[in-house]
XYZ file of C-alpha atoms in Angstrom:
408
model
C -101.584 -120.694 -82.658
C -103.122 -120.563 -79.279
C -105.836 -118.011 -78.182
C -103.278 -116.655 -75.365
C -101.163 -115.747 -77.988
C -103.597 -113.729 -80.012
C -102.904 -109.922 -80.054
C -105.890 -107.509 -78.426
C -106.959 -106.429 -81.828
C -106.630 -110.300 -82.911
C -109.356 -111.403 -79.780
C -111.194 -108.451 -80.876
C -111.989 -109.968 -84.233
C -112.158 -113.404 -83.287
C -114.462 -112.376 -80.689
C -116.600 -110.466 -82.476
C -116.721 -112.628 -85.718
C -117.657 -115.759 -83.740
C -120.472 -114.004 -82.506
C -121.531 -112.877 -85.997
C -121.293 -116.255 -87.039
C -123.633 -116.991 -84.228
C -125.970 -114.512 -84.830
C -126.433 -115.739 -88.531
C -126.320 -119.684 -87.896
C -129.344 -118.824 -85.016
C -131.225 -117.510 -87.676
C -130.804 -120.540 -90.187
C -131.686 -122.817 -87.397
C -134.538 -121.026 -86.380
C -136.361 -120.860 -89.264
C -135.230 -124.497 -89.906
C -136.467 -125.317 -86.730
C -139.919 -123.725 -86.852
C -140.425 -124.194 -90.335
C -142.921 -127.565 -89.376
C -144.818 -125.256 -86.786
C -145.175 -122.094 -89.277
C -146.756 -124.353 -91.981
C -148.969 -126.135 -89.335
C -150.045 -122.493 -87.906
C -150.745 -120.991 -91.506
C -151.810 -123.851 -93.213
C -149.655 -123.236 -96.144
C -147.800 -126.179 -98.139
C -144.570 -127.284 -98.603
C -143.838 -125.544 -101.302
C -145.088 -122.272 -100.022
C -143.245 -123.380 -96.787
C -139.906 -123.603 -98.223
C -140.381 -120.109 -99.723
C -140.162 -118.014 -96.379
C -136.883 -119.278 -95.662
C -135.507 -118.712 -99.883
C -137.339 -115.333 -100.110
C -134.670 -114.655 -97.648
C -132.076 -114.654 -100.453
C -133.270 -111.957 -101.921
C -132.582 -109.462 -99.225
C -129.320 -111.284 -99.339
C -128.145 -110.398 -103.167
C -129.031 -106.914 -102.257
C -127.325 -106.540 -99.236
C -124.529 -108.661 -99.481
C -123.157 -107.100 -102.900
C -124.092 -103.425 -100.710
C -122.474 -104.086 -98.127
C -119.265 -105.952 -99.096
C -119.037 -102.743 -101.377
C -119.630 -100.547 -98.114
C -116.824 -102.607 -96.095
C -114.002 -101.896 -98.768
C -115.014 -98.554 -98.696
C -115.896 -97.192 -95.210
C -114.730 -99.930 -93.016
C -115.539 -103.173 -92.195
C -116.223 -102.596 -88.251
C -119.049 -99.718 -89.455
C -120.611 -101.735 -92.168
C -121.058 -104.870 -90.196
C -122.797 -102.525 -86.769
C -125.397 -101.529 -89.297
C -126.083 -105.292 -90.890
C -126.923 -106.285 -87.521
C -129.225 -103.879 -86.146
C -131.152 -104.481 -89.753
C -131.289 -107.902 -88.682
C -132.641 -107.104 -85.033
C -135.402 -105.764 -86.608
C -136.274 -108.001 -89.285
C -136.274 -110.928 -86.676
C -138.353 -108.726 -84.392
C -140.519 -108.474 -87.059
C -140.834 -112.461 -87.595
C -142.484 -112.463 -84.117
C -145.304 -110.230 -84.118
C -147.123 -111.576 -87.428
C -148.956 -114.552 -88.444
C -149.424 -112.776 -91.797
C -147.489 -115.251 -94.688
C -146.791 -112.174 -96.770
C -145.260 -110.381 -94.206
C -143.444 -112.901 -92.894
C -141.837 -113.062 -96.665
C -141.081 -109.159 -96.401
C -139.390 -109.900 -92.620
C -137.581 -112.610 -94.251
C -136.349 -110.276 -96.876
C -135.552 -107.750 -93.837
C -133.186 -110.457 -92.168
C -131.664 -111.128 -95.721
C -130.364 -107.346 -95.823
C -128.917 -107.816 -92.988
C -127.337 -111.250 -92.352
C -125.930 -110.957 -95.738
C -122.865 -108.905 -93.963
C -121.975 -111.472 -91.897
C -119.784 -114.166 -93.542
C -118.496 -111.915 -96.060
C -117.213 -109.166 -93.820
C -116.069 -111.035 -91.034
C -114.105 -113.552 -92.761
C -111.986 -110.488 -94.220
C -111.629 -108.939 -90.981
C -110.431 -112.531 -89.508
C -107.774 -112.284 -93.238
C -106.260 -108.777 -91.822
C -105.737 -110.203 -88.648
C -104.207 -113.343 -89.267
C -101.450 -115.009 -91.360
C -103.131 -116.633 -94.063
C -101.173 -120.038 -93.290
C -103.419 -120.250 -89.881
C -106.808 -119.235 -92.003
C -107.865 -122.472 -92.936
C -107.545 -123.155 -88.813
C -108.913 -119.417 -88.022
C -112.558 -119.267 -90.242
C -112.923 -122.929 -89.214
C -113.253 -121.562 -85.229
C -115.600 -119.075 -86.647
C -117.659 -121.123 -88.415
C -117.693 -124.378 -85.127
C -118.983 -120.581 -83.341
C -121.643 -120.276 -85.762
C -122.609 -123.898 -84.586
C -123.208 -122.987 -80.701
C -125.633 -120.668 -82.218
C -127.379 -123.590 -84.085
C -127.195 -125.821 -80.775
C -128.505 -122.742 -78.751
C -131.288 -122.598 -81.384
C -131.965 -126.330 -81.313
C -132.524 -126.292 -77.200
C -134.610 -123.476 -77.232
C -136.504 -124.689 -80.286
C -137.333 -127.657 -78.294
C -138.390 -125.867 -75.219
C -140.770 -123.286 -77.112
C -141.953 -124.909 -79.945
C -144.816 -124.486 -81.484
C -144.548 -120.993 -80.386
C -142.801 -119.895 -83.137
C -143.452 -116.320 -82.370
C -141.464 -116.434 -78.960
C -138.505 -118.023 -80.425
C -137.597 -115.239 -83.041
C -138.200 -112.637 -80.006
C -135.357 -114.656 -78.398
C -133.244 -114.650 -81.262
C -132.937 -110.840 -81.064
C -131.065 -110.630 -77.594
C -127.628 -111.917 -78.993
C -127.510 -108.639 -80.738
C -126.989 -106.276 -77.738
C -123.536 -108.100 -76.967
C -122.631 -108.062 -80.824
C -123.641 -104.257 -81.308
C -121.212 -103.710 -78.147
C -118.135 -105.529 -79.651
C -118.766 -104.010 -82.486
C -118.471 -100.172 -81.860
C -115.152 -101.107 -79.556
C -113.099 -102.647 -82.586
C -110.862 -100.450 -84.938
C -110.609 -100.838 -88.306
C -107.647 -103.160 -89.784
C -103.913 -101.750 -90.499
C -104.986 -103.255 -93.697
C -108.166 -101.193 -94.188
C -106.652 -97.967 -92.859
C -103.234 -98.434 -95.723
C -105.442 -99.078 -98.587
C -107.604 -96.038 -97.681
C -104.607 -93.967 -97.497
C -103.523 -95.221 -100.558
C -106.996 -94.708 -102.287
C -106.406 -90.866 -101.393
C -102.619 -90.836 -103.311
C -103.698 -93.034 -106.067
C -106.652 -92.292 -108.140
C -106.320 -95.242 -109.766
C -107.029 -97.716 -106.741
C -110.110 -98.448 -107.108
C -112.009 -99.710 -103.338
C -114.681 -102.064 -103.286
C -114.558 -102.525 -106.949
C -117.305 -105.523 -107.718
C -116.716 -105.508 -111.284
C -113.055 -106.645 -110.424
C -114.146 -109.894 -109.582
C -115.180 -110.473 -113.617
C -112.615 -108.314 -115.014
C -111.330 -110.745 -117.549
C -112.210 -113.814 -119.351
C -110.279 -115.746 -116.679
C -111.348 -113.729 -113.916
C -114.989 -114.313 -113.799
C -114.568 -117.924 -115.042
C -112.886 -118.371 -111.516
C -115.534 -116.291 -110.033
C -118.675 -118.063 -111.296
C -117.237 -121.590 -110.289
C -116.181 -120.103 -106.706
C -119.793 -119.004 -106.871
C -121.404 -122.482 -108.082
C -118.833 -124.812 -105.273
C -120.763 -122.200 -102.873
C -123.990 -122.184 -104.296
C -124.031 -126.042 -104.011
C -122.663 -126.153 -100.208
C -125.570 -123.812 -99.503
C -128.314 -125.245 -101.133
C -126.976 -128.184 -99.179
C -127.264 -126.606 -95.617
C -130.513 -125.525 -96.496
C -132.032 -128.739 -97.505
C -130.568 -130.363 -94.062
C -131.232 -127.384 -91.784
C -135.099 -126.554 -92.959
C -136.117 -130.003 -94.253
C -134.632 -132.596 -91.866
C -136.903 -131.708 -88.840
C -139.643 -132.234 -91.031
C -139.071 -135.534 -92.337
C -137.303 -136.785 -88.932
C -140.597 -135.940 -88.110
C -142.464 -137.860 -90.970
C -140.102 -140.908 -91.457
C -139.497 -141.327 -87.287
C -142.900 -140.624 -86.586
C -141.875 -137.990 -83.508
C -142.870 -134.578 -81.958
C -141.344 -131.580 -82.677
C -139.686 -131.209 -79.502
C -137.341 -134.591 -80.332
C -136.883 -133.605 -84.114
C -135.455 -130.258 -82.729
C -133.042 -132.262 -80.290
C -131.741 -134.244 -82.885
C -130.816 -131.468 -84.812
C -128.034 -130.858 -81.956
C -126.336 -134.002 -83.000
C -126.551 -133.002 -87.052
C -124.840 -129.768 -85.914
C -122.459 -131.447 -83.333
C -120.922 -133.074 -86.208
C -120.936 -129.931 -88.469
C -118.855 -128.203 -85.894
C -116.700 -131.306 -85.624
C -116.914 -131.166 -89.454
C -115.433 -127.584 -89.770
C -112.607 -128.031 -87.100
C -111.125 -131.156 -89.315
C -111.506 -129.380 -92.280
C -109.560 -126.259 -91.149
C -106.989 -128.454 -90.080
C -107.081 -130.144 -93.254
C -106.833 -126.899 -95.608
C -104.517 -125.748 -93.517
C -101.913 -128.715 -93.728
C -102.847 -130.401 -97.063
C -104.039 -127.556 -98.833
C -107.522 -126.578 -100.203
C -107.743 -129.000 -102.994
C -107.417 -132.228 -100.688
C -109.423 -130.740 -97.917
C -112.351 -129.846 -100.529
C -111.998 -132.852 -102.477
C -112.309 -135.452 -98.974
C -115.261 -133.774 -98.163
C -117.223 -132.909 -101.367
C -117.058 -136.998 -102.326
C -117.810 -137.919 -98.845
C -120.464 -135.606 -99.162
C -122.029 -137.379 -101.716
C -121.917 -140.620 -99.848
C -123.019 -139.817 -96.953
C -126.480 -138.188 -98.058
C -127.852 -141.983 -98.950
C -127.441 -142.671 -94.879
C -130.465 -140.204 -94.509
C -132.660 -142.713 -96.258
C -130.596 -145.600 -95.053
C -131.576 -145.153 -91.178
C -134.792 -147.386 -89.707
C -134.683 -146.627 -86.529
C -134.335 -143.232 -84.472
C -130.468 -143.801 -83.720
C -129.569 -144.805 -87.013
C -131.350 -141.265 -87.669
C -129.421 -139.522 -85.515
C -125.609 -141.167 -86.483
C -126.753 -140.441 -90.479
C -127.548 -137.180 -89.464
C -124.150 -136.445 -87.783
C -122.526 -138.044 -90.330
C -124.148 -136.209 -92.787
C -123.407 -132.716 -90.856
C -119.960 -133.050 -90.278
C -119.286 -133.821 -94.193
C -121.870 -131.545 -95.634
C -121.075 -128.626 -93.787
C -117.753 -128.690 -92.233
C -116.394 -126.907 -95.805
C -118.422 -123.709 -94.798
C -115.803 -121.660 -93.332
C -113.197 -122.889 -96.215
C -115.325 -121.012 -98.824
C -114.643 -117.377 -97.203
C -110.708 -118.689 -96.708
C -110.104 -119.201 -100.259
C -112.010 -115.907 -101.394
C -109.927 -114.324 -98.994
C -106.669 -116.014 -100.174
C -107.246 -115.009 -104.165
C -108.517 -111.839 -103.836
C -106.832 -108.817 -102.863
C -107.310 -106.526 -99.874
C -108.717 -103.740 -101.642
C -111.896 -105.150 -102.911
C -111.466 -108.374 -100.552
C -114.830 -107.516 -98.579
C -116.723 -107.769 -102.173
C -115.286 -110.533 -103.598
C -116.620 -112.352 -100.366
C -120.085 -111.015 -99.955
C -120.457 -110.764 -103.681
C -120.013 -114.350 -104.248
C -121.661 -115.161 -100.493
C -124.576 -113.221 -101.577
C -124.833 -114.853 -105.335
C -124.927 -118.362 -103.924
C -127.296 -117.779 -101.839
C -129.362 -116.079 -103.794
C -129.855 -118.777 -105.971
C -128.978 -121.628 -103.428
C -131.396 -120.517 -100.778
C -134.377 -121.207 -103.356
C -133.050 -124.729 -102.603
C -136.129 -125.450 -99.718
C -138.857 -124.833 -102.397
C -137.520 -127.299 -104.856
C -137.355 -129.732 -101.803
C -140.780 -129.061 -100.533
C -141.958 -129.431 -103.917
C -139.696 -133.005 -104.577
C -141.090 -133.787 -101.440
C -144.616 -133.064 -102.377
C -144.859 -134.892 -105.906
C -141.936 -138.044 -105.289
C -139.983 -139.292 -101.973
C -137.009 -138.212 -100.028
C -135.033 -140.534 -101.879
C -135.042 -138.638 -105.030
C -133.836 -135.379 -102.819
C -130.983 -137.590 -101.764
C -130.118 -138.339 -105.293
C -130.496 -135.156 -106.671
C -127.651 -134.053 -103.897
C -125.266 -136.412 -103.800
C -125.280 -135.543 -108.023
C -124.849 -131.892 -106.708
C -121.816 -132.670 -104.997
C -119.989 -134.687 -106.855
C -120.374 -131.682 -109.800
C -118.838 -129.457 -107.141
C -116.144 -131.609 -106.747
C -115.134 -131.881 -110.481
C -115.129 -128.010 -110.511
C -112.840 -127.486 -107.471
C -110.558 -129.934 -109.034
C -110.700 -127.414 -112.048
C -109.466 -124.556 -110.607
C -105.683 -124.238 -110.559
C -105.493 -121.396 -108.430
C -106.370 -123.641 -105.237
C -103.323 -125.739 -105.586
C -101.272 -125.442 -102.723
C -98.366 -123.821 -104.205
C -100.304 -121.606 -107.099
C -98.505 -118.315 -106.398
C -101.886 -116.366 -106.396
C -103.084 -118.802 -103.116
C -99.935 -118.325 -101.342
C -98.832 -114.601 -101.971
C -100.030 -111.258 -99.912
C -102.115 -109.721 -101.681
């Protein structure tokens, strides 16, 4: 399906959910980015290093179960306009301290309101489109969310050390967003189910406690939630740690450590348009299950490299596999759960994750600070190849499971 094809209200969205997907990518790869300098500037650890980009999780729970809520019930077009300007400010907020603790409460800040993002915008991209282009659809979204990365890497290696400066940039994106935003109706599909919600007192919008309804509900939940957990804890350990040691291992500046970060996310955008293609054709199962093993493999080429291009092929390797399943996360949520509470099931189980995946850095630092990068390699390959056996466990992603294939 070409982009000339694509209705108004279908650019809208696309539009204005590749942007969001910029917006929160450009924050991951900031504080990935600047992580090195922050630590350096404060003279924290590690470990205490890896915790300013996890606290962020916990404005994320918060958020992301509020506002997924808040999308089924008032609109996802309104809900996502107010996650953003809470993110404006948070990141403003990032650039005028040097203060750790409130840097962690900032952190939080950008938590509330990044945790609208993937949720919200991958059901708005569901509404628009047929689900058989979806796998295709979220996987344009999510190669959008990489320009923000690259845009983050160049200007990371142009500022840096200034830390400051860089989160003062990373606030200008938001003007253009906040524009799109309050131009965009609402969904046919939002605007029915509201309707309905008035005829029917039974229909119950936004309805988190849907997702764990039954026995076999919330056991597909929670492994939905672990496969996603995993994939972020992932991102996180490559995004926030692999400046660092490209820094350690390669012996280099910051400047070149940021550069190379545009090949890692060169291949993650690569990664995400095969994998949409993939889902798309072969179905969710295959797709997952390429990736998730090659995942596993391809983590050992991090500690494999002795040489700075070595470095940089293991780290686009290493991107493209790792990362390229983001987008198919919100396309299966999307796919099993129904319209009415469609928003929550994906920030619910977006904002679970990464609750407990974004703590992911401090584990690292500390690995880091007591053993070697080799047993943080180990410890994710394991991590993947348990996500793997789980995805193979749930039925529902087969192909031609009635619940993946029918409207809902």
């Amino acid at each position: 399906m070409h982009f000339s094809k694509f209705t108004k209200y279908q650019k809208g969205v696309s539009l204005s959910t590749g942007l969001s997907f910029i917006l929160e990518r450009m924050d991951a790869a900031f504080m990935g980015l600047a992580l090195a300098s922050i630590i350096a500037t404060l003279h924290i650890s590690k470990a205490q290093g890896g915790l300013i980009p996890a606290i962020t999780a916990v404005g994320s729970l918060v958020g992301g179960i509020g506002f997924g809520i808040l999308a089924d019930k008032f609109g996802r077009v309104r809900t996502l306009s107010w996650s953003i300007f809470i993110y404006a400010f948070g990141t403003a907020g990032m650039g005028f301290t040097n203060s750790f603790t409130l840097l962690l409460i900032f952190r939080i800040i950008i938590g509330l309101g990044t945790s609208g993002e993937y949720g919200i915008a991958l059901t708005m991209l569901s509404e628009a489109f047929q689900k058989k282009y979806m796998g295709r659809i979220s996987a344009t979204a999510g190669v959008a969310g990489q320009v923000g990365a690259i845009i983050a890497s160049l200007l990371a290696a142009v500022v840096l050390p200034d830390w400051h400066l860089l989160f003062f940039i990373g606030i200008i994106p938001v003007i253009l967003a906040a524009y799109i935003r309050f131009r965009l109706p609402e969904s046919k599909t939002f605007n029915d189910n509201k309707i309905e919600d008035k005829k029917d007192k039974k229909v119950k919008l936004g309805d988190v406690w849907s997702l764990f309804a039954t026995p076999a509900e919330a056991f597909l939940s929670i492994r939905i939630v672990i496969m996603f957990l995993i994939h972020i804890a992932g991102y996180d350990t490559v995004m926030n740690w692999l400046p660092t040691i490209a820094q350690e291992r390669m012996h280099v500046n910051v400047a070149k450590s940021s550069l190379w970060m545009v090949f890692t996310i060169v291949g993650m955008a690569l990664g995400m348009s095969v994998f949409g293609y993939l889902q798309d054709k072969y179905g969710s199962r295959i797709a997952f299950g390429i990736f998730l093993v090659g995942s596993a493999i391809s983590v050992f080429f991090l500690i494999m490299a002795t040489n700075p291009i070595e470095f940089v092929i293991a780290g686009a390797i290493v991107g493209f596999l790792t990362d390229g399943m983001y987008s198919g996360y919100g396309a299966i949520v999307s796919n099993l759960y129904p319209s009415k509470n469609r928003a929550t099931a994906n920030n619910t189980i977006m904002s679970v994750a990464k609750t407990i995946g974004t703590f992911s850095p401090v584990l690292v630092g500390y690995i880091m600070d007591v053993s070697t990068v080799t047993t943080v390699v180990i410890f994710m390959s394991i991590c993947y190849l348990i996500s793997f056996v789980i995805m193979m466990s749930i039925k529902q992603l087969k192909k031609d499971h009635p619940r993946y294939v029918e409207d809902n």
